[in-house]
Amino acid sequence: MAMPKQSRGALLFLLTVILLIALGPWIAPYPATEFHSRHILEGPGTTYLLGTDEFGRDVLSRILWGARPTLLLALASAGLGVLLGTPTGLIAGYFGGRLDEILMRVMDVLMSFPALILAMLIVVMMGPNPVNVVLAIGVVFWPRSARLVRSVSQDLARREFIEAAKARGEAHVFILGRELLPNVLSILVVDFTLRVAAAILLTASLSYLGVGVVPPTPAWGLMVRDGQQFLQNAPWLVLFPCLAIALVSVGTVLVGDYLRRRVAVPGGERIA
Amino acid sequence: MTQPLLDIAGLAVSYGTTNRRVPAVRNVSFAIAPGEAYGLIGESGSGKTTIAFAVMGHLNGGRVDAGRILFRDRDILALSPQELASLRGRSIAMVYQDPLSSLNPTLRVGEQVAEGIRHHRGLSHRAAAAEAASLLDQVHLPDPARLMLRYPHELSGGQQQRVVIAMALACRPQLLIMDEPTTGLDVTTEAVILDLVAELRSALGVAILFISHNLGVVRRVCDRIGVLYAGELMEEGRTEKVLQRPRHPYTRSLLRSIPEIGRRSERLASIAGSLPDLTSLPSGCIFHPRCPEARDICASAAPPVEEVEPGHISRCHFARDLPDALAEDTASASMKDLPEGRKPLLRVVDLEMHYVRSRRFGPFGRTIRVPALSGVGIEVAAGETLAIVGESGSGKSTLARCIVGLAAPTGGSIEFEGTPLTATRPRATRRDIQIIFQNPEAALNPFHTVAEIIARPLRLYGLREGPAIRQRVIELLDAVKLGERFSTHYPRELSGGEKQRVSIARAFAAEPRLVICDEPTSALDISVQAALLNELKELQRRYGTSYLFISHDLSVVRHIAERVAVMYLGLILETGPTAEVFQPPHHPYTEALISAVPTVSPVDRGPVLRLQGSVPDPANPPAGCVFHTRCPRKLGRVCETDAPPWRHTSAGRAYACHIPPEDLLALQQQPTTETDRPLPEMEEPHER
Amino acid sequence: MSLSRLILRRVALLALVLVAVSLLTFAIVNILPGDVATAILGESATPADLAALRSRMGLDLPLGTRYLTWIGHMLRGDFGTSLAFNLPVAPILLWRLGNSAILAALVLIISVPCALTLGVVAAVYEGSLLDRFLSLAAVFTFALPEFVIGLVLILVFSILYPVLPGSSLMEPGLNPLSQPLALVLPILVLVLHQLAHLSQITRASMINALGSNYVRAARLKGLPPALVVVKHALRNALAPAIAEVGMNFGYVLGGLVVVETLFSYAGVGQLMVMSVENRDVPTLEATVLVIAVAYGVGNLLADIVSLRLNPRLRS
């Protein structure tokens, strides 16, 4: 059967991203932090395809080197959020009652900060390094994932196959792991993809605001921040990292959107 | 026939894409005279709803491939959108299956009735509101002026459907289309809605196209009926002719697969096979693969439309040759006697259970207790079937949940073989009591295969190990007539009936002593229900399992149970052997339930009795007798103040009422209102 | 239950949540690994300097006492003293809060009606060219960080074609409405972001409503199509869309931080970023708390509107 256009596009995109993460540094023409002092602020040309920055560093190389931290950071923080949110949501939805009440009120409090603000606060107070960025964004995503999983598992927990398992005398762990989890898996995949997109935005915004990874790490958001002062004369310093962010984040959103549509189809096949 | 109001000729409607068209309706023709009530009968997938909406000019993605729909000589399918809009709601109006979803949740009820009046009849706001109030009054809604200001979700199901009917009648239409208007309502509510339909029809002279899967309901409303199967009209004629002397094998099979309240047989006839795939229809007669009468010609030639007698047509090669009588093809056995003197397997004493309805919002607010069971006592002996009958809100499902240990009772006791049971109980005890749920769609985990689902109890209780598990799974699949090939299927690949069979196999995998059947067939088509009930009986015979059979359907109960307990608002009002409970003197509530059940055959069923109003708020049950607020035989003050005494009429038979048996018997044996000649072949000899 | 009682409950609930929020803010600042004094003075500070700062800021007192003192001061309107400006935080914060509120209000006033209209049109003409264009545009503007959109707009409108100022810098104490041109680009960035997302939400809930049985019933009553869309479908689609405005308010506030920084607009968001750069912990704490309160109040308002629109939620 011919693959639908959309899923081919999604697959292609995922492959590109994986390649970028794996090979970015090898395809890059120059090391990310190599100074070419005679080629400061050069526009895009044949030697430096996307131009150079104020230290004469090759913009293309920095973008390629920057792909890995940007994407790994996003994947790790989205993963952490989903990893924290899934058990919380499953347990709250399945057990209900007081436990649900307590867990969800805690989630409410975490939710009562705008995402970027909470992430910023945590990173600032814990110190700007990649691990803390992942932790901060993971915590920001935690209640959002938990709420989603809870709403699904709450609905599932009322279904009769869960009642049947309870009536049989199955252990809670079995019900959570074998009966409920497979049913939320497809939603988790969608949620994860959309969270990756959100994490790319958040990490980029954090580094743009100067919170997050510290120079000279070639994070894309940081490159935009540093390049902003040369906007008038060297717009490529801002434009190309922006384009990189746009490509990856739009692509991820499209993949997530595509997956969401697939999952929403009634009687649709299972994903993952 | 006089000039017909609606004349459908050769209608064909299909859905889907150009690559894969599903012909949902093919070559359907029928006509409805002014003021006539016409019933379209069919199981799911028969195309009946497609036809109903096509008459409204609403095809919803469907395409008319052929035919015309003439309404007063104008083809509805050829009207412009404007012409259609002026017809809809004014000349043709519709009543829908699910009233709540058909009412706008954010608009007040009165406005929803009035807006059509303003639009079509050009009345002012004030006049339209007054008109709406009188319509609500006409459908017997109490206090219309106040009710108009309420939102749909604040009304009961029966009231919602009355509002929808009032909405449909707003512009005095000539044709009313009713699409399963009582499906999903309680029996007693259904009965009063059907009475209302009959009353409005005679008062307003409106013609009705009545769509239903329930033959008994159609019989109560319609002059003529058409039987649809897989998108084709198989038989048509006057209601009593079709139901009593069916001239098509499909109609005959359908009629025989219905459990009837007036008769009791050991086996129901079911229809073999399942609905054909509409994209690859069988050649010849579309029913031939499932037809008990099929011969060679049926597979090769499409049957002609045969007019067996004036106005009665059938699309069958052998329409004239079919025997008159609806012979029972299975021997009817006599009823099992009450297991007397035997120790009960399950004993429930004074069971009480209340839910805590939270009125909390965050940390504030308080809680109120809503009783679901207020002192229920039942006993089930080994190998017998006890049915619990009740409408929604009676507490019957709560009782089931308490017995299987899904809910913790707040009072009373449950004993299984003399051992008290609580909600936390050892796995071995859980094995003995299994449950089959109502909704087959939700009862199976969509991510487990059939084999995994059935094997789980075997593994959990350590009943089989290694290869013996697979062996046993196949045995069980065979026992529920599914066969090994289903073992690798996922639930989504199964039909409703097949899913329910898997549920049954899973329950029996545990080798239980007692199986709780919580409305196991109420979500299924009639012919599937018949097969499933037969299998449940067979399994019971084979394994000697006891059933606690929970149902709202008295006909099914009559068919399957030895004893019955009737529940209302968390209390048992009557209990006894099935056949006796169905005979007077019985509790007025039982009487009303029986009177409400629509039947296919005209049977002597005593005076017509209807319940008014709706079930009281369980959080606030009436004092005295819980039934007094709706009781048509209420004595007076005593019913409001004193709990009724238990009256024992014979061994194992009792009801709770202030009226003594002699008086009840006198009241309930008044002359019948249904005077149709009873058909001998529909009766069971031992019942008379 | 009556509407006013429900609203009263939500207000009470908000008060509780805000207490929890203040605790959490305090906890993140004071309990998480990472020392306040080090955060202010930097890694290179001497132990003596750190100790001096700790005792000046009362950091050596027990946690409970510190929280109560802090929250007590906050409630009385004393937001502490800024370490960077050596001035009381309250007046600075108040002026900037007003500026941010003007920005946010303008964004909502422009984006909400536009988004609802676009969403309804897209839903009614589902699958049309317009619908597909809007969906695609939504993905792009949703997926792009505000600073990317902002920089591109600056590049186009103030560098390539210099028609609008690329910076909203202004004198302290000035009303931002006095230089309306400087507001155009910041508002445009935030509106684009909001518009995309919100119109898609409206579209989805509108499509849902249009496919419902009650809309079918209204059509089959013979009511004119426009009436069916506005009176029957939109009425029901509005509640989820408005609830989403509330949820989205967090993004608006997050967006404010980025946009205010980008355009040097003197709002709370910029203050927050400045206090991060200056390691000005008291200002940071106060700003975060004020933003959380604004967020809570915004959500509450959206909640109340949803309650008004949807009678089902009231029972």
mmCIF file of C-alpha atoms in Angstrom, chain B residues 490-648:
data_model
loop_
_atom_site.group_PDB
_atom_site.id
_atom_site.type_symbol
_atom_site.label_atom_id
_atom_site.label_comp_id
_atom_site.label_asym_id
_atom_site.label_seq_id
_atom_site.Cartn_x
_atom_site.Cartn_y
_atom_site.Cartn_z
ATOM 1 C CA TYR B 490 -8.594 -7.737 18.743
ATOM 2 C CA PRO B 491 -11.945 -6.585 20.147
ATOM 3 C CA ARG B 492 -12.330 -3.870 17.502
ATOM 4 C CA GLU B 493 -12.479 -6.604 14.869
ATOM 5 C CA LEU B 494 -15.526 -8.184 16.508
ATOM 6 C CA SER B 495 -19.222 -7.379 16.314
ATOM 7 C CA GLY B 496 -21.186 -6.516 19.441
ATOM 8 C CA GLY B 497 -22.523 -10.036 19.801
ATOM 9 C CA GLU B 498 -19.081 -11.564 19.328
ATOM 10 C CA LYS B 499 -17.597 -9.262 21.932
ATOM 11 C CA GLN B 500 -20.266 -10.264 24.397
ATOM 12 C CA ARG B 501 -19.465 -13.917 23.710
ATOM 13 C CA VAL B 502 -15.833 -13.256 24.579
ATOM 14 C CA SER B 503 -17.005 -11.677 27.839
ATOM 15 C CA ILE B 504 -19.014 -14.801 28.578
ATOM 16 C CA ALA B 505 -16.051 -17.041 27.766
ATOM 17 C CA ARG B 506 -13.855 -14.960 30.069
ATOM 18 C CA ALA B 507 -16.372 -15.295 32.894
ATOM 19 C CA PHE B 508 -16.650 -19.033 32.433
ATOM 20 C CA ALA B 509 -12.876 -19.432 32.197
ATOM 21 C CA ALA B 510 -12.785 -18.863 35.933
ATOM 22 C CA GLU B 511 -15.073 -21.866 36.444
ATOM 23 C CA PRO B 512 -17.393 -19.762 38.590
ATOM 24 C CA ARG B 513 -20.265 -20.949 40.751
ATOM 25 C CA LEU B 514 -22.243 -17.772 40.236
ATOM 26 C CA VAL B 515 -22.258 -15.449 37.260
ATOM 27 C CA ILE B 516 -23.778 -12.006 37.527
ATOM 28 C CA CYS B 517 -25.216 -10.976 34.176
ATOM 29 C CA ASP B 518 -25.697 -7.205 34.218
ATOM 30 C CA GLU B 519 -28.043 -6.519 31.275
ATOM 31 C CA PRO B 520 -25.864 -8.666 29.004
ATOM 32 C CA THR B 521 -28.056 -8.343 25.931
ATOM 33 C CA SER B 522 -29.594 -4.899 26.181
ATOM 34 C CA ALA B 523 -27.069 -3.345 23.790
ATOM 35 C CA LEU B 524 -27.547 -5.986 21.096
ATOM 36 C CA ASP B 525 -29.882 -6.539 18.154
ATOM 37 C CA ILE B 526 -32.889 -8.789 18.708
ATOM 38 C CA SER B 527 -31.629 -11.731 16.692
ATOM 39 C CA VAL B 528 -28.234 -11.596 18.409
ATOM 40 C CA GLN B 529 -29.904 -11.345 21.803
ATOM 41 C CA ALA B 530 -31.816 -14.547 21.137
ATOM 42 C CA ALA B 531 -28.663 -16.494 20.289
ATOM 43 C CA LEU B 532 -26.858 -15.173 23.339
ATOM 44 C CA LEU B 533 -29.685 -16.018 25.735
ATOM 45 C CA ASN B 534 -29.747 -19.530 24.341
ATOM 46 C CA GLU B 535 -26.039 -19.917 24.923
ATOM 47 C CA LEU B 536 -26.259 -18.639 28.466
ATOM 48 C CA LYS B 537 -28.896 -21.263 29.157
ATOM 49 C CA GLU B 538 -26.812 -23.969 27.597
ATOM 50 C CA LEU B 539 -23.728 -23.039 29.606
ATOM 51 C CA GLN B 540 -25.817 -23.085 32.741
ATOM 52 C CA ARG B 541 -27.062 -26.552 31.942
ATOM 53 C CA ARG B 542 -23.559 -27.762 31.253
ATOM 54 C CA TYR B 543 -21.792 -26.310 34.274
ATOM 55 C CA GLY B 544 -24.621 -25.974 36.778
ATOM 56 C CA THR B 545 -23.744 -22.316 37.268
ATOM 57 C CA SER B 546 -26.122 -19.996 39.069
ATOM 58 C CA TYR B 547 -27.093 -16.717 37.424
ATOM 59 C CA LEU B 548 -28.047 -13.461 38.953
ATOM 60 C CA PHE B 549 -29.598 -11.881 35.894
ATOM 61 C CA ILE B 550 -30.069 -8.150 36.004
ATOM 62 C CA SER B 551 -32.378 -6.625 33.461
ATOM 63 C CA HIS B 552 -34.897 -3.935 32.747
ATOM 64 C CA ASP B 553 -36.513 -6.125 30.093
ATOM 65 C CA LEU B 554 -39.340 -8.174 31.524
ATOM 66 C CA SER B 555 -39.663 -10.297 28.399
ATOM 67 C CA VAL B 556 -36.048 -11.399 28.638
ATOM 68 C CA VAL B 557 -36.441 -12.056 32.344
ATOM 69 C CA ARG B 558 -39.498 -14.124 31.746
ATOM 70 C CA HIS B 559 -37.542 -16.162 29.275
ATOM 71 C CA ILE B 560 -34.442 -16.842 31.309
ATOM 72 C CA ALA B 561 -35.223 -16.724 35.024
ATOM 73 C CA GLU B 562 -36.786 -19.152 37.443
ATOM 74 C CA ARG B 563 -37.339 -16.512 40.044
ATOM 75 C CA VAL B 564 -37.688 -12.764 39.909
ATOM 76 C CA ALA B 565 -37.151 -9.915 42.322
ATOM 77 C CA VAL B 566 -38.587 -6.522 41.367
ATOM 78 C CA MET B 567 -36.583 -3.518 42.559
ATOM 79 C CA TYR B 568 -37.546 0.114 42.894
ATOM 80 C CA LEU B 569 -35.481 2.875 44.509
ATOM 81 C CA GLY B 570 -33.120 0.507 46.290
ATOM 82 C CA LEU B 571 -35.780 -1.764 47.669
ATOM 83 C CA ILE B 572 -37.241 -5.077 46.594
ATOM 84 C CA LEU B 573 -40.990 -4.694 46.188
ATOM 85 C CA GLU B 574 -41.871 -8.162 45.043
ATOM 86 C CA THR B 575 -40.255 -11.544 44.720
ATOM 87 C CA GLY B 576 -41.304 -15.006 43.649
ATOM 88 C CA PRO B 577 -41.216 -17.649 40.928
ATOM 89 C CA THR B 578 -41.274 -15.994 37.500
ATOM 90 C CA ALA B 579 -44.547 -17.393 36.256
ATOM 91 C CA GLU B 580 -46.345 -16.425 39.449
ATOM 92 C CA VAL B 581 -44.960 -12.914 39.584
ATOM 93 C CA PHE B 582 -46.290 -12.335 36.089
ATOM 94 C CA GLN B 583 -49.792 -13.318 37.249
ATOM 95 C CA PRO B 584 -51.987 -11.190 39.480
ATOM 96 C CA PRO B 585 -52.146 -10.402 42.242
ATOM 97 C CA HIS B 586 -48.881 -8.591 41.985
ATOM 98 C CA HIS B 587 -47.409 -5.432 43.366
ATOM 99 C CA PRO B 588 -48.837 -2.355 41.599
ATOM 100 C CA TYR B 589 -45.321 -1.498 40.390
ATOM 101 C CA THR B 590 -44.885 -4.939 38.838
ATOM 102 C CA GLU B 591 -48.316 -4.549 37.321
ATOM 103 C CA ALA B 592 -47.331 -1.222 35.753
ATOM 104 C CA LEU B 593 -44.071 -2.660 34.445
ATOM 105 C CA ILE B 594 -45.843 -5.594 32.809
ATOM 106 C CA SER B 595 -48.516 -3.351 31.408
ATOM 107 C CA ALA B 596 -45.870 -1.090 29.889
ATOM 108 C CA VAL B 597 -44.013 -3.793 27.960
ATOM 109 C CA PRO B 598 -44.822 -3.577 24.274
ATOM 110 C CA THR B 599 -45.599 -6.977 22.810
ATOM 111 C CA VAL B 600 -45.812 -8.310 19.299
ATOM 112 C CA SER B 601 -48.722 -10.591 19.921
ATOM 113 C CA PRO B 602 -51.973 -9.340 21.365
ATOM 114 C CA VAL B 603 -52.231 -11.041 24.714
ATOM 115 C CA ASP B 604 -54.681 -10.689 27.553
ATOM 116 C CA ARG B 605 -52.702 -8.569 29.950
ATOM 117 C CA GLY B 606 -55.214 -7.006 32.275
ATOM 118 C CA PRO B 607 -56.114 -3.338 32.452
ATOM 119 C CA VAL B 608 -53.745 -0.759 31.028
ATOM 120 C CA LEU B 609 -51.798 0.866 33.800
ATOM 121 C CA ARG B 610 -49.433 3.789 33.380
ATOM 122 C CA LEU B 611 -46.993 5.410 35.742
ATOM 123 C CA GLN B 612 -46.935 9.186 35.779
ATOM 124 C CA GLY B 613 -44.037 11.367 36.787
ATOM 125 C CA SER B 614 -40.510 10.134 37.180
ATOM 126 C CA VAL B 615 -38.514 8.206 39.730
ATOM 127 C CA PRO B 616 -38.021 10.422 42.825
ATOM 128 C CA ASP B 617 -34.569 11.767 43.686
ATOM 129 C CA PRO B 618 -32.851 8.879 45.451
ATOM 130 C CA ALA B 619 -31.175 11.347 47.798
ATOM 131 C CA ASN B 620 -34.619 12.137 49.087
ATOM 132 C CA PRO B 621 -36.713 8.949 48.941
ATOM 133 C CA PRO B 622 -40.431 9.223 49.761
ATOM 134 C CA ALA B 623 -41.521 8.276 53.263
ATOM 135 C CA GLY B 624 -43.798 5.309 53.879
ATOM 136 C CA CYS B 625 -43.963 3.212 50.741
ATOM 137 C CA VAL B 626 -41.237 4.427 48.326
ATOM 138 C CA PHE B 627 -43.598 3.855 45.406
ATOM 139 C CA HIS B 628 -46.520 5.928 46.698
ATOM 140 C CA THR B 629 -45.633 9.052 44.668
ATOM 141 C CA ARG B 630 -46.331 7.194 41.419
ATOM 142 C CA CYS B 631 -48.592 4.374 42.533
ATOM 143 C CA PRO B 632 -51.796 4.156 40.490
ATOM 144 C CA ARG B 633 -53.409 2.060 43.224
ATOM 145 C CA LYS B 634 -52.441 4.212 46.158
ATOM 146 C CA LEU B 635 -54.761 3.716 49.127
ATOM 147 C CA GLY B 636 -54.291 6.975 50.949
ATOM 148 C CA ARG B 637 -52.391 8.461 53.884
ATOM 149 C CA VAL B 638 -51.175 5.096 55.094
ATOM 150 C CA CYS B 639 -49.006 4.699 51.985
ATOM 151 C CA GLU B 640 -47.312 8.009 52.723
ATOM 152 C CA THR B 641 -46.579 7.322 56.352
ATOM 153 C CA ASP B 642 -46.126 3.592 56.943
ATOM 154 C CA ALA B 643 -43.697 1.208 55.314
ATOM 155 C CA PRO B 644 -45.817 -1.489 53.646
ATOM 156 C CA PRO B 645 -45.968 -5.006 55.137
ATOM 157 C CA TRP B 646 -44.749 -8.063 53.261
ATOM 158 C CA ARG B 647 -47.680 -10.120 51.945
ATOM 159 C CA HIS B 648 -46.996 -13.800 51.302
#
